[in-house]
Each structure stands twice: as structure tokens, then as C-alpha cells.
XYZ file of C-alpha atoms in Angstrom:
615
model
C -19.365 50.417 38.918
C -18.458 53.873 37.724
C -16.347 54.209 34.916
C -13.150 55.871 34.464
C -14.434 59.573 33.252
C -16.509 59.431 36.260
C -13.739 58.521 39.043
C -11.633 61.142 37.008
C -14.201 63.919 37.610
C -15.308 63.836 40.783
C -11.311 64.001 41.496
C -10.749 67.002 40.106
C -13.447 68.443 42.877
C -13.277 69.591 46.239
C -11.434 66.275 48.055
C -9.743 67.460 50.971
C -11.305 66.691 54.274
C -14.013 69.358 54.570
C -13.261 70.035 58.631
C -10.709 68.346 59.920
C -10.556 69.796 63.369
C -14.124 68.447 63.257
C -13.090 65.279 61.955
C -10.035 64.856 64.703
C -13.193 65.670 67.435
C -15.358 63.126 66.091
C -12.270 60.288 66.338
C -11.221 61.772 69.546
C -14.844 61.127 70.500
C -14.508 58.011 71.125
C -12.045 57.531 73.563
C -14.792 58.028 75.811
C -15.077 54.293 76.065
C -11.433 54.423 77.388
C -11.267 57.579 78.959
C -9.741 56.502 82.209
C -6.586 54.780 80.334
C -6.385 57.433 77.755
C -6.121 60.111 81.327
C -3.612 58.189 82.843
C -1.878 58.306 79.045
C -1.826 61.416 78.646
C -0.522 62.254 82.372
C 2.234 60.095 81.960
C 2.600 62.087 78.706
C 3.058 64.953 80.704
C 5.669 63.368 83.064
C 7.708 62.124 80.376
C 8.021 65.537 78.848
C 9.101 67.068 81.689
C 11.544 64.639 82.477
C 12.964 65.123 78.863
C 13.167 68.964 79.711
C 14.370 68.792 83.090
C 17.546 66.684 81.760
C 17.892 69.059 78.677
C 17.985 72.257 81.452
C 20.524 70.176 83.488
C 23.129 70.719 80.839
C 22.907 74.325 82.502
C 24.392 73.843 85.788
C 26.473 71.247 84.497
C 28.190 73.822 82.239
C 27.875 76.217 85.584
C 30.163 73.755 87.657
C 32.533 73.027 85.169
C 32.792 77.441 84.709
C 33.366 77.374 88.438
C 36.633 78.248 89.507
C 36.645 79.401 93.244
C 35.407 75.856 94.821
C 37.880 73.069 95.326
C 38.395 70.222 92.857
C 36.547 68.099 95.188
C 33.926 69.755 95.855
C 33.579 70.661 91.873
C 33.842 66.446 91.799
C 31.175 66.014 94.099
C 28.759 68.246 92.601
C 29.644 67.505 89.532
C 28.375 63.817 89.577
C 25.487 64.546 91.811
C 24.156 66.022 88.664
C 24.764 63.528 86.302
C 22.984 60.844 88.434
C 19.775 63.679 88.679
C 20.295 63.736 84.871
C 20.738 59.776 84.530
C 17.161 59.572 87.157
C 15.193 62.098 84.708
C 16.556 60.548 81.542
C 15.374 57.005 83.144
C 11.791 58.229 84.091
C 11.793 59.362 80.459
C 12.366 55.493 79.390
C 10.083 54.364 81.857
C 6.904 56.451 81.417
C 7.813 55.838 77.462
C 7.378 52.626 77.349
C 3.951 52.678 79.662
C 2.232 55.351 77.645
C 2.992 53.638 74.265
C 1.605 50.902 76.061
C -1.751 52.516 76.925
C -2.202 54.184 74.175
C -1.885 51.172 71.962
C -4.763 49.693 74.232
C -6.792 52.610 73.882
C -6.286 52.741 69.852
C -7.509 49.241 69.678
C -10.294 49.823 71.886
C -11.157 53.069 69.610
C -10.493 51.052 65.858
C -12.959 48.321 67.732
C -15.512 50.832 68.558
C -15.114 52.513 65.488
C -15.518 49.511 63.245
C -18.837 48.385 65.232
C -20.618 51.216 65.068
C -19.754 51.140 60.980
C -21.166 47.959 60.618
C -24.341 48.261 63.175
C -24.736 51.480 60.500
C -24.988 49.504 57.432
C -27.131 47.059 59.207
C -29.862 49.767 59.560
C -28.811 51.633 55.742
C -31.709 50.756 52.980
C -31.381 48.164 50.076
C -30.738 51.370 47.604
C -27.297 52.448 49.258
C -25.973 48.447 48.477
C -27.164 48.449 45.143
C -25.670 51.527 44.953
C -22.029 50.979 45.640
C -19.864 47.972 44.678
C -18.918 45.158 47.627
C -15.354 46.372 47.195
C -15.658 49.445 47.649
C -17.529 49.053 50.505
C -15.087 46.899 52.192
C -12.264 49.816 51.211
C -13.968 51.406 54.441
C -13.366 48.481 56.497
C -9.537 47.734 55.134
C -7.931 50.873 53.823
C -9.822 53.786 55.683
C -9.613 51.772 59.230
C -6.078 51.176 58.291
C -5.534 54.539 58.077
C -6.812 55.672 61.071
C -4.847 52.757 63.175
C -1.689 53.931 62.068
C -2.568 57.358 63.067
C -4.056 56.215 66.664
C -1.371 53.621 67.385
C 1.482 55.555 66.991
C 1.261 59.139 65.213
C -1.499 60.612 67.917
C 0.936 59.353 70.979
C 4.043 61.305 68.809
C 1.840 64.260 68.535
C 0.660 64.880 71.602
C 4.573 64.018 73.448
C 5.754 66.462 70.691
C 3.271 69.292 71.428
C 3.740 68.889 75.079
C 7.251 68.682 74.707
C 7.436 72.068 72.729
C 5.587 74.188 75.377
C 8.046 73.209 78.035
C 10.768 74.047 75.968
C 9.475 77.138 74.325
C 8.450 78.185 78.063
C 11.999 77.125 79.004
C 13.715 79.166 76.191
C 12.146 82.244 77.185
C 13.192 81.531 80.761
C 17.450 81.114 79.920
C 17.358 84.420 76.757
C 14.203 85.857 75.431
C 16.871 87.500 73.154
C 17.656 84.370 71.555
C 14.043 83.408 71.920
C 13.346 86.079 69.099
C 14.560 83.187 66.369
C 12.620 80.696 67.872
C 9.685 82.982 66.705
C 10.999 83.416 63.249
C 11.251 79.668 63.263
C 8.191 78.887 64.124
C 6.497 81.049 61.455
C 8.011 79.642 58.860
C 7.545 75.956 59.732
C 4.004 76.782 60.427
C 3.769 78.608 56.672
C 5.736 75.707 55.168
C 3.274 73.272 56.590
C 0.026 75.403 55.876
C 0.668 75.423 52.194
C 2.484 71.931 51.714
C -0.717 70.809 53.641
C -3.575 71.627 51.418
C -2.043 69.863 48.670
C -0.890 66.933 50.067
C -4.374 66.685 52.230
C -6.638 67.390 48.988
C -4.189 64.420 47.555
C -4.963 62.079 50.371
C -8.552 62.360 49.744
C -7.979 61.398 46.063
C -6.045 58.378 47.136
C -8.745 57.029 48.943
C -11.075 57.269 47.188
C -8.997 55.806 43.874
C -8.288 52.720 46.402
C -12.030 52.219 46.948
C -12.417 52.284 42.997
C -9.405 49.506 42.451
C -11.344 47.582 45.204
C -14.462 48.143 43.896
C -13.358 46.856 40.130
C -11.074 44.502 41.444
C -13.948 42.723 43.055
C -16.464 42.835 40.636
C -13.762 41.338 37.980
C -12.719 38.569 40.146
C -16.334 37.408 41.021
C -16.801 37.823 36.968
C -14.135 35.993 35.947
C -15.815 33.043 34.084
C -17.816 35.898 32.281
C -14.407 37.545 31.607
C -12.571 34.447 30.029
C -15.930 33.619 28.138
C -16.055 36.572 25.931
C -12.373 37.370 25.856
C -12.888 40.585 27.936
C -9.348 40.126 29.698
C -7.666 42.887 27.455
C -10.103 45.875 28.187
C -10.488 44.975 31.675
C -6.319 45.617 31.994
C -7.062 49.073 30.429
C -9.875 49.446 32.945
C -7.980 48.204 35.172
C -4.573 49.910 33.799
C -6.638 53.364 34.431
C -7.996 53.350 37.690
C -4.323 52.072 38.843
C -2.733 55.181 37.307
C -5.318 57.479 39.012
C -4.370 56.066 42.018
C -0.501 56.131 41.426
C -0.507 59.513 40.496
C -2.320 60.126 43.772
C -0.459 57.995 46.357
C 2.582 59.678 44.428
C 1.492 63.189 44.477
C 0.007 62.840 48.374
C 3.627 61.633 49.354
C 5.716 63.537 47.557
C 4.026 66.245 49.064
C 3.629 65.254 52.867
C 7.462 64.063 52.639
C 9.620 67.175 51.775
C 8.098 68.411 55.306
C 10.655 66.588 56.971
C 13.543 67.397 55.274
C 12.671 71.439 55.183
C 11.973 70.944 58.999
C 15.469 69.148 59.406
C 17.319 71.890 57.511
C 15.599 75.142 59.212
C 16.321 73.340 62.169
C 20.599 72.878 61.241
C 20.375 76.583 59.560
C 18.019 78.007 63.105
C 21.062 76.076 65.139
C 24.085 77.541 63.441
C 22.505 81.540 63.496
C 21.936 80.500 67.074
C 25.456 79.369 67.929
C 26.530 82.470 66.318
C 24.423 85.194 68.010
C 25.944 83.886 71.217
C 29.293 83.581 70.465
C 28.876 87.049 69.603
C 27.653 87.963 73.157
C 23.855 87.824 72.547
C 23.853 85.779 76.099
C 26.519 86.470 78.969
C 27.207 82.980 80.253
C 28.399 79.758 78.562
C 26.129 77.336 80.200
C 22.968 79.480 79.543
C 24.357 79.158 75.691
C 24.619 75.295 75.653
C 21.304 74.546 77.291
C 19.557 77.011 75.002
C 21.264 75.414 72.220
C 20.021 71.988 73.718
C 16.352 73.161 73.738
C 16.717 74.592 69.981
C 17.699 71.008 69.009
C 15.019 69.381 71.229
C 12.277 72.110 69.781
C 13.806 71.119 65.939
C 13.299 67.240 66.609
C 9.588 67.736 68.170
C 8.846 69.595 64.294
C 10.470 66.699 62.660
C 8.412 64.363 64.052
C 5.429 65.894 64.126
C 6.271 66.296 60.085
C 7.358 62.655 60.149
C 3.761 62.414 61.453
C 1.918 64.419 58.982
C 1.093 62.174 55.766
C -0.575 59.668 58.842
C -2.102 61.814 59.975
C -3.534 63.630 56.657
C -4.252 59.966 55.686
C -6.129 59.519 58.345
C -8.308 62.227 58.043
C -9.239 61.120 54.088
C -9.678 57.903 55.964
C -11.423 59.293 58.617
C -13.673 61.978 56.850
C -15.397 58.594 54.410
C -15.779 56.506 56.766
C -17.598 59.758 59.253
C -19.391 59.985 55.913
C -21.213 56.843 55.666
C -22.303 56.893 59.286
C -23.592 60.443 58.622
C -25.877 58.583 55.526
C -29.963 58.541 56.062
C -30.815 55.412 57.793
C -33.231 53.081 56.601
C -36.774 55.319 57.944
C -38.957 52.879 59.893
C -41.977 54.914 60.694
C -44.713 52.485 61.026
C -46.996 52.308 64.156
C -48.391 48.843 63.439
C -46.689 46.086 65.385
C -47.253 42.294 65.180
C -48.312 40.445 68.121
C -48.993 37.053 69.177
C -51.878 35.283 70.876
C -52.612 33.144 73.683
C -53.424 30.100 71.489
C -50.002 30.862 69.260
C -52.230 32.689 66.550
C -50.832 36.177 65.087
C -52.192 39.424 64.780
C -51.876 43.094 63.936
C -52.189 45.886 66.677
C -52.921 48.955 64.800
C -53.370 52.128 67.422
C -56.030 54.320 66.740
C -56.687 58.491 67.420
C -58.265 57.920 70.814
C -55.199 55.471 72.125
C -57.165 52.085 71.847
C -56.179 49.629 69.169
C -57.137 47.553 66.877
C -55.967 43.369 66.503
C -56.429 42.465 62.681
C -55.673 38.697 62.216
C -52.943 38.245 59.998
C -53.843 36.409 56.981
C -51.784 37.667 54.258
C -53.657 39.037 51.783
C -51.888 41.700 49.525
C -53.246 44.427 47.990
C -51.582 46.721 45.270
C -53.670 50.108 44.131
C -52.853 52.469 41.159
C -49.138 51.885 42.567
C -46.330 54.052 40.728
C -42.602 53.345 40.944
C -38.877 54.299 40.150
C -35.837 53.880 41.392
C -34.085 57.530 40.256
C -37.165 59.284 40.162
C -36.652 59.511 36.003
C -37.480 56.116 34.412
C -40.782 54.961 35.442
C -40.671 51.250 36.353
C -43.981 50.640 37.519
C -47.348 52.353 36.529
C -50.445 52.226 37.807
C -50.237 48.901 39.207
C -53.334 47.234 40.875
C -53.437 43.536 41.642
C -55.273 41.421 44.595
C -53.717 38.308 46.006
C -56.180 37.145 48.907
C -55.133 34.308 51.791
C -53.850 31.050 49.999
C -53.892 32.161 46.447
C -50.709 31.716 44.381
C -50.315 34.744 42.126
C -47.737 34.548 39.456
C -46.074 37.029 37.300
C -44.353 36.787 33.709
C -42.945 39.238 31.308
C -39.883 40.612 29.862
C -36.833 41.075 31.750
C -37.029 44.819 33.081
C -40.446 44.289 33.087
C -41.103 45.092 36.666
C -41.950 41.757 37.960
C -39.105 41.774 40.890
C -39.808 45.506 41.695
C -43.506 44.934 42.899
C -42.014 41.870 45.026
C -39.101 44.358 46.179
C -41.858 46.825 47.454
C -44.179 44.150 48.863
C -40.994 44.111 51.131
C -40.083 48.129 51.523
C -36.946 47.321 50.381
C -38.298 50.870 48.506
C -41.236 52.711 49.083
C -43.902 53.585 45.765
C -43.881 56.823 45.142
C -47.791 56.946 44.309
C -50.779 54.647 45.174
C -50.279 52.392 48.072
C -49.697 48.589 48.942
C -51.985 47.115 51.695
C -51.198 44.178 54.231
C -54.656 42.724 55.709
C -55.671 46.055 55.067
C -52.873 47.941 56.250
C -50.744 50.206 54.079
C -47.098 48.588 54.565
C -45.962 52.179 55.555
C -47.710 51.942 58.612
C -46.125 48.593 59.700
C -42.752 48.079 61.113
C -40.398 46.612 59.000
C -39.082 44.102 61.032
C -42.703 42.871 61.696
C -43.591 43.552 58.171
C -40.498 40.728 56.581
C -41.235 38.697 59.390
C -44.035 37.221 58.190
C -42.347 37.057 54.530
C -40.190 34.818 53.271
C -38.646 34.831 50.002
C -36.164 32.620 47.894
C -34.566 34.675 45.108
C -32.372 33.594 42.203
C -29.508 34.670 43.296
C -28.601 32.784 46.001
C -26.438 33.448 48.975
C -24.730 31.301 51.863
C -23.116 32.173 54.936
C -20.093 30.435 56.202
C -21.419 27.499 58.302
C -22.635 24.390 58.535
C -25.785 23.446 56.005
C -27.654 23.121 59.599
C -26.911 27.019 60.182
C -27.840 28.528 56.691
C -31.143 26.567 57.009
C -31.930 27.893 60.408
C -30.654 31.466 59.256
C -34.874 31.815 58.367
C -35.486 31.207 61.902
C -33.108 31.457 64.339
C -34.802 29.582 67.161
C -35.655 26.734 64.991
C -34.779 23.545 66.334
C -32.756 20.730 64.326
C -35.719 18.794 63.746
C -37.530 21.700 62.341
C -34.637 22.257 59.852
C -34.538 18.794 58.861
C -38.340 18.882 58.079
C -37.791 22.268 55.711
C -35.314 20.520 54.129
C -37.201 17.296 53.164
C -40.265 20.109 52.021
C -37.884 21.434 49.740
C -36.389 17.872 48.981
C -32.920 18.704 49.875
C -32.823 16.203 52.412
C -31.539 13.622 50.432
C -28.561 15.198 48.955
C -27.728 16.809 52.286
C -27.810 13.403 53.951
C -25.429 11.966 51.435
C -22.601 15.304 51.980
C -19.828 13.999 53.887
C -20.913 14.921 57.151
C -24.513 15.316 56.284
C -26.408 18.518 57.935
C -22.940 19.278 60.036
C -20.987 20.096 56.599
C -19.386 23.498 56.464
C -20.014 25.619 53.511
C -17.684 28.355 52.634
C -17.112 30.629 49.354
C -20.734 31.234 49.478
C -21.266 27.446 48.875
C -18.491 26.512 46.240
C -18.654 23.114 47.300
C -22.182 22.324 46.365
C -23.934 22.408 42.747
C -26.101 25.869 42.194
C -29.261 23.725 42.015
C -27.746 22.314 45.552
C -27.276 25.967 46.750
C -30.914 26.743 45.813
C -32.755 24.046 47.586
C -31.309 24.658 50.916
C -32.412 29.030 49.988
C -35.718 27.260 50.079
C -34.977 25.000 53.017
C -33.951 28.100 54.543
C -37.812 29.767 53.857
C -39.486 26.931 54.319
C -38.367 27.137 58.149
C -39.104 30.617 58.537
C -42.738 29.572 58.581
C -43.834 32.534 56.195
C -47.687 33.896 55.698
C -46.411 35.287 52.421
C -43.859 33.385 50.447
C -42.115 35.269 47.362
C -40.271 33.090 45.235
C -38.572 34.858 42.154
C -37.135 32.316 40.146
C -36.685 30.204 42.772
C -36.427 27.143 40.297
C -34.234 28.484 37.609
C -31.277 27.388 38.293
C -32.821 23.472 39.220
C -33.324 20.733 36.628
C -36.689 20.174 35.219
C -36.575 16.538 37.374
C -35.751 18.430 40.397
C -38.114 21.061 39.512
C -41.435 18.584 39.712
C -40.127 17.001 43.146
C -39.583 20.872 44.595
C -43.388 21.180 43.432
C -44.640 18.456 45.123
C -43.100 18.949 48.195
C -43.397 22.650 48.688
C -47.386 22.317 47.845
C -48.208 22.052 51.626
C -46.069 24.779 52.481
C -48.213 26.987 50.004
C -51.431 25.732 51.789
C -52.446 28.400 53.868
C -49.897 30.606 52.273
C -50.058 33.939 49.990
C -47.593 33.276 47.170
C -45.992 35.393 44.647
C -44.055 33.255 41.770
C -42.092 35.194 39.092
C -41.001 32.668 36.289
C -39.471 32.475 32.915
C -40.622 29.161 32.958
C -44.556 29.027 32.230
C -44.871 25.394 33.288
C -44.274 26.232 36.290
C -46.917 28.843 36.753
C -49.861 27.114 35.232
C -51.238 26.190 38.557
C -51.427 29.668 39.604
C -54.897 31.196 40.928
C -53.831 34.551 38.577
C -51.156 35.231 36.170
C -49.808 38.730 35.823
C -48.601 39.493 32.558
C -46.112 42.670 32.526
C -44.560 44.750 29.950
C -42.699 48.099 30.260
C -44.149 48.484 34.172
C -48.244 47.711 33.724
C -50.135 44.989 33.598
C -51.124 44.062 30.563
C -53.156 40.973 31.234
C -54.523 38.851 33.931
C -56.351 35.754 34.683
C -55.400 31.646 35.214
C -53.959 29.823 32.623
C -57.014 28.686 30.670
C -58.707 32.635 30.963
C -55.085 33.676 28.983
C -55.285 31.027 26.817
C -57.752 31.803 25.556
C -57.661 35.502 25.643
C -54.891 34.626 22.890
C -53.124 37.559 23.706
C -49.155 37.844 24.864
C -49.276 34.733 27.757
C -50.755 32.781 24.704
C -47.862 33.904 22.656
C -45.221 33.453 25.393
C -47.099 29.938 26.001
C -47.420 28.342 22.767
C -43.445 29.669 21.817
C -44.566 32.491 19.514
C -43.111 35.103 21.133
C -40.143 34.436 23.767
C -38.862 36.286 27.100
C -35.879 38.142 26.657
């Protein structure tokens, strides 16, 4: 979570969106998956403009009739109210084709926000590990609530006023110029200055917008992490300095919202007063004799109202729309991050006789099937996450078919990194880590963690049924194969006993079951997936000792067969092991079984016998 200096900072650089017209093009992009509807929108647009116009330019011959004095009264009558019905007809196509292309266009925004909002999460789906340890939950789910909200209000209703308004002003600028291109001349002068007003209003408010977002992604962000840290919170009396954290990051984004507002909403009221003072100079200049007829006067005067209302709303429009494009321009931003890179060439395949194996493709086309076993091979390996602090150096290790390798150390000490690259969650950044023989990088990912399962301490359910998080390992996994992972991991019993046994929903990642509870059905959940490789990192800490023996027993024939990796603070649980890694500050600083470190009397023997304790 970055602190306050940080948010501060990076808010006093560059914020505003760095192309909008680009950023409008990408959103506008995808109404390609309603471009039929959004056609017929924007035609009907187009016929609701000009049926606003054509009433406005009937107030000309109305005028004309009424200025008439050599027809007869009837006649004048006549005329007269066959205008007012053509004016009533336009004015009611106007209604009409308003209330369809709201109507459309609210279809196509949802269809857009829906689009929009699947490709975001089909993008994280394929980001890497780093990017989520990177950035808090809540501020990632500030994309999916207060960016997307953003852009709805601009698609549901601010694009539809936009594009009437724009429409609407060329007709009645074209208009204009058709009844007095004298009077047209302030129309002109109008125009510049709304267009100079909104130039230089709009940089700051825009550059304002930005900051807003990005201060409601750090609330989020802090917000979240406080709430799921609440018990830590209360337990060390941290509530005061989390409301000045909190206190700080609220005021940044006050200040913001309040600055990005203030500024978008003065438009309207400048626009509404050029518009009064534009409509007065106007009345004037023809009283004067600037135009010859009355009627030509009134319906001018008509179209300078009508062209002063399209300004005010597309300035009523503006802070959307400016909001949208902060909105828009992070949320364009994480699609435009580096996907997860999935180069390998090695895929896994399966057998006639159900047995698995890798097809590695060689420089002359053929390939190669390696059996997949699961041995694991680490050589000379270096590591770090930020490419400054080394966490792992010159790592080499064996673990062959069926052997249970375990590691211990110090927290930081590297254990869960050389499980995390087993994985690719990264990638070393010297030596190399072999699969059957193949470097990992070679192998496709998906193939690659299919054939590994893992149970980690911190545990995580879905909202479901038990059933449902155990079959998450395996998604075609019957019922009875779930039931049978759950009696290896001996959370069969307890499950049986819930209220409505394997059918009981879980929700709040589990809040209704213990965390020991929560942890056998993680390894339920492995034990299904059938893994050549199982990774368990402290997949018993959080179980009592009791429970702890039973797990043993019962997951010993899911090891058989299996390549295991066990990091544990607790050495009784490792004492079966085939080799022990012992780690401090990223190498290995012993290795053997039990007995071998024993009675090496080195750290293990230390860590074993209580002399020396894991922080």
C-alpha cells in the first residue's frame, strides 16, 4: 500500500489523460459489437435534430403571415394554422425519435460497459502473479466500480447529449448563415470565446479528474486492506493512526473531487451568460436595422437561443465526460499492461493407456515424448523480485520421482520463492529449473501447473458449496472423487457433520468454518487435482497438532508416487523427509535427512533441539 508522500507525489505529475481523442476512439471502439443499433441511433439523431430546426425556422413564416397585410383575414387564418400543425408534427417527431434514440443508446451503452468490463477481467486473467502483489485488492476493484462508473454515466446519457447537441449546432449554424450572415458575424465571436473558455477551464479541471481517480483507488485500496485487518487493528490499538492515514488520503481526494468540480462547473454558468449577453447585442443589432424583416429577426433570434442551449449542455456534459476519460484512460491502461509471456513449446499429452507425457519438438520438426515423472531440478538458480535485493543465490537442489524434499529456515529466507518459481509465477533471472529434464521456460504454463498442485497457508474459498471449492482442483471431477480427497485429507468427517454436509454454501471466503476447517478442504481441493508434484507450504500451520498426525496419515498415499516439496516451521513434521533444505539469507546452507543434520550439529540441529528458533 503506498503511503501518503507517495500518493501526494505522483499527483503533483502529469495526470491528465495523455490523448483523449485517442482515448474517446478506443471507447468508441467498441460499439462495434452494436454497430447496427448504434447506426440506427445516430440516424434517428439526425432526424430529431432536424425536426428541432425545422420548427425553430417555422417561427419565420409564422412571423411572415402575421406581417402580411394584402391577403384576407381568412385566408391569413387558414395559413396561419396550417403552420402551427407543421410546427406541432415536427415538434412531435422531435418527442418521438427522443425517446427511441435514448432508448438505443442506453442498449448500446450497456452492451459497451459489458464488453468493456469482460475484456478487463479476461486481461487480468492472463496478467502475472507480480502485477497482484503489486497493487492492493481495492484498488484494483476501483477499476471495476469507480472508473466503469464513470464511463456509464458518460455512455448512457452524456455521449447521446453530445452528439444531438453537435448535430443540432451545424443545422443551426448552417441555418443562421442562411436568414443574416450579418448577424452570423456574432455567432463567430461567440463561438471563440466559448471554445477559449472551455480550452483553458479544461486542462485544469481534466488534469483534476485524473487526480480524483486515482485518490479514489487509494481510499479503496486502504479502505480494504484496513477492513480485512481489523482484528490486527483493534489488537495493537492502531485505530488512531489509521484515521490520520485514513484522514489524509480523504483530504487528497476532497481537494480533488473539489477542485475537478469547481472547475468543470463554472462552464455552465459562463456559457448561460454569453449566451443572455450574445442574445441581447443580437436583439439590438436588429432593431437597429442590421436585418430588413421582422420574421427573419425572430427566427434568428430563435436559433441564437437554440445554438446557446446546445453549449450549455454540452458544458452540463463536460465534468462526465472529463471523468470519463480519467476513468477511461486507467482502465485503457491496465489492458495496455504486459501479459503474462507464455513462450514455451513443450506441451503435455496423454496416452492411449491414460499415462502422461511430454512432447518436446525438436530442430528437424519431429518430437520427442518424455514420460512425466516429476522430478525437479534446480541449478546455480539466482533470484529477485526488483532486480536489487537478491533473494535467492546460487541455488541447486534435486528432488527425483517420489521423494519428499523439505525446506526450513528463517522467514525471508527464500523457502516460498523457489516453490513460487517451480511454478513461473516468476522466472530466475540466472541458472535454470528443469522438469523431467525440461527447463520450465520451455513448457506451457498451463501444462506446466497442471501437473502441480499446491496448498498454501493462506487459504482461499470461493463462494459455493464445500462440493465446488473441492472440485475447483479439477473441474471434471466427479462427486465421488471429491468425497474420496476429502476423506485423504480427513475432512470428511467434519464436512459430513455441516448442516447440509458437502451441499453447504461457504461465503466470506469461508467465515463459517474454523481456519483449520478452511485448510483441510485447500488440501481436499489438491488432493483431487491428482498432482505429480505436490507443494505444500505450511499447509499444516494453521491445524492442531491432533489434526496434524491424522492429515499425515491420510495424505501418505497421496505422496506415493508423488514429488513433494514441504516448507515448515514445524520440524516434526519434516522429519520424514528424503532431504531437508536448510536456508538462510537465499542459499542453502545445509542438506541431508534428519539423522545426516543431526548429526552434522549445525543450524537444523540448533533449530531441532530449540537452541536457536525461526523467526
Amino acid at each position: 500500500m503506498p503511503n501518503q508522500r507517495e500518493i501526494t507525489a505522483d499527483f503533483k505529475g502529469k495526470r491528465r489523460p495523455d490523448n483523449p481523442i485517442k482515448t474517446l476512439g478506443r471507447i468508441f471502439s467498441y460499439y462495434k459489437h452494436c454497430r447496427w443499433m448504434f447506426i440506427v441511433a445516430v440516424l434517428t439523431i439526425l432526424v430529431y435534430s432536424a425536426a428541432t430546426i425545422g420548427a425553430s425556422y417555422m417561427m419565420k413564416p409564422l412571423v411572415a403571415v402575421l406581417e402580411q397585410s394584402d391577403i384576407l383575414p381568412d385566408a391569413k387564418l387558414a395559413k396561419y394554422l396550417a403552420l402551427i400543425i407543421g410546427m406541432a408534427a415536427m415538434y412531435f417527431t422531435a418527442v418521438i425519435t427522443n425517446y427511441f434514440l435514448n432508448y438505443l443508446m442506453l442498449i448500446c451503452s450497456n452492451r459497451v460497459l459489458c464488453e468493456l468490463r469482460k475484456d478487463m477481467f479476461n486481461k487480468m486473467q492472463a496478467l502475472p502473479i507480480k502485477f497482484f502483489d503489486t497493487h492492493t485488492h481495492g484498488e484494483l476493484m476501483s477499476y471495476y466500480t469507480n472508473d466503469i462508473d464513470a464511463i456509464r454515466e458518460m455512455l448512457s446519457g452524456s455521449i447521446t447529449q453530445l452528439i444531438i447537441s453537435c448535430t443540432s449546432i451545424v443545422g443551426v449554424v448552417t441555418m443562421m448563415l442562411i436568414l443574416s450572415r450579418k448577424l452570423f458575424l456574432i455567432v463567430i465571436v461567440l463561438g471563440f470565446l466559448v471554445f477559449y473558455t472551455v480550452k483553458i477551464i479544461g486542462k485544469k479541471s481534466s488534469r483534476n479528474f485524473s487526480r480524483q481517480q486515482k485518490a479514489v483507488a487509494a481510499v479503496n485500496g486502504y479502505i480494504e486492506e484496513m477492513m480485512a485487518g481489523q482484528k490486527v487493528v483493534k489488537a495493537f490499538n492502531h485505530e488512531e493512526a489509521c484515521i490520520n492515514t485514513f484522514d489524509e488520503l480523504n483530504e487528497e481526494l476532497c481537494g480533488a473531487a473539489t477542485r475537478a468540480n469547481t472547475y468543470s462547473n463554472i462552464i455552465g454558468p459562463i456559457m448561460n451568460n454569453l449566451s443572455h449577453i450574445f442574445y441581447a447585442i443580437t436583439c439590438t443589432l436588429g432593431v437597429l436595422g442590421l436585418v430588413t424583416t421582422g420574421s427573419v429577426l425572430i427566427a434568428f433570434l430563435g436559433y441564437i437561443r437554440q445554438f446557446a442551449d446546445r453549449i450549455s449542455q454540452i458544458s452540463q456534459q463536460f465534468n462526465f465526460v472529463l471523468l470519463a476519460l480519467a476513468g477511461s484512460e486507467r482502465v485503457f491502461k491496465l489492458m495496455d499492461v504486459e501479459p503474462e509471456l507464455d513462450d514455451g513449446d513443450v506441451i503435455l499429452v496423454e496416452g492411449e493407456n491414460g499415462e502422461k507425457f511430454w512432447r518436446v519438438p525438436c530442430k528437424d520438426g519431429s518430437f520427442t515424448d518424455i514420460p512425466l515423472v516429476g522430478k525437479v531440478e534446480l541449478h546455480n538458480v539466482d533470484f529477485s523480485y526488483d532486480g536489487k535485493k537478491t533473494v535467492l543465490h546460487d541455488v541447486s537442489l534435486y528432488a527425483k520421482s517420489g521423494q519428499k524434499i523439505a525446506f526450513v529456515g528463517s522467514t525471508g529466507a527464500g523457502k516460498t520463492t523457489i516453490t513460487n518459481l517451480i511454478n513461473r509465477f516468476y522466472d530466475v533471472d540466472s541458472g535454470e529449473i528443469t522438469y523431467d529434464g525440461i527447463d520450465v521456460r520451455r513448457i506451457k504454463k498451463r501444462d506446466l501447473r497442471g501437473t502441480l498442485g499446491m496448498v498454501l497457508q493462506d487459504t482461499h474459498l470461493f463462494t459455493g458449496t464445500v462440493m465446488e471449492n473441492i472440485r475447483y482442483g479439477r473441474l471434471d471431477a466427479s462427486d465421488d472423487d471429491c468425497i474420496e480427497a476429502a476423506k485423504i485429507a480427513n475432512a470428511h468427517y467434519f464436512i459430513s457433520h455441516l448442516p447440509e454436509g458437502y451441499d453447504t454454501m461457504l461465503e466470506s471466503d469461508g467465515a463459517n468454518l474454523s481456519q483449520g476447517q478452511r485448510q483441510l478442504i485447500a488440501i481436499a481441493r489438491a488432493a483431487v487435482s491428482d498432482p505429480i508434484v505436490l507443494i505444500l507450504d505450511e499447509a499444516t500451520s494453521s491445524i492442531d497438532t491432533r489434526t496434524e498426525l491424522l492429515i499425515e496419515r491420510g495424505m501418505d498415499s497421496l505422496m506415493e508416487g508423488r514429488t513433494v516439496f514441504v516448507i515448515a516451521h514445524r520440524l516434526s513434521t519434516v522429519r520424514n523427509s528424503n532431504a531437508i533444505m536448510v536456508l538462510e539469507h537465499g542459499k542453502i546452507i545445509e542438506r541431508g535427512d534428519h539423522d545426516d543434520l543431526i548429526h552434522q550439529k549445525g543450524r537444523y540441529y540448533d533449530l531441532y533441539t530449540g537452541m536457536f528458533e525461526l523467526s
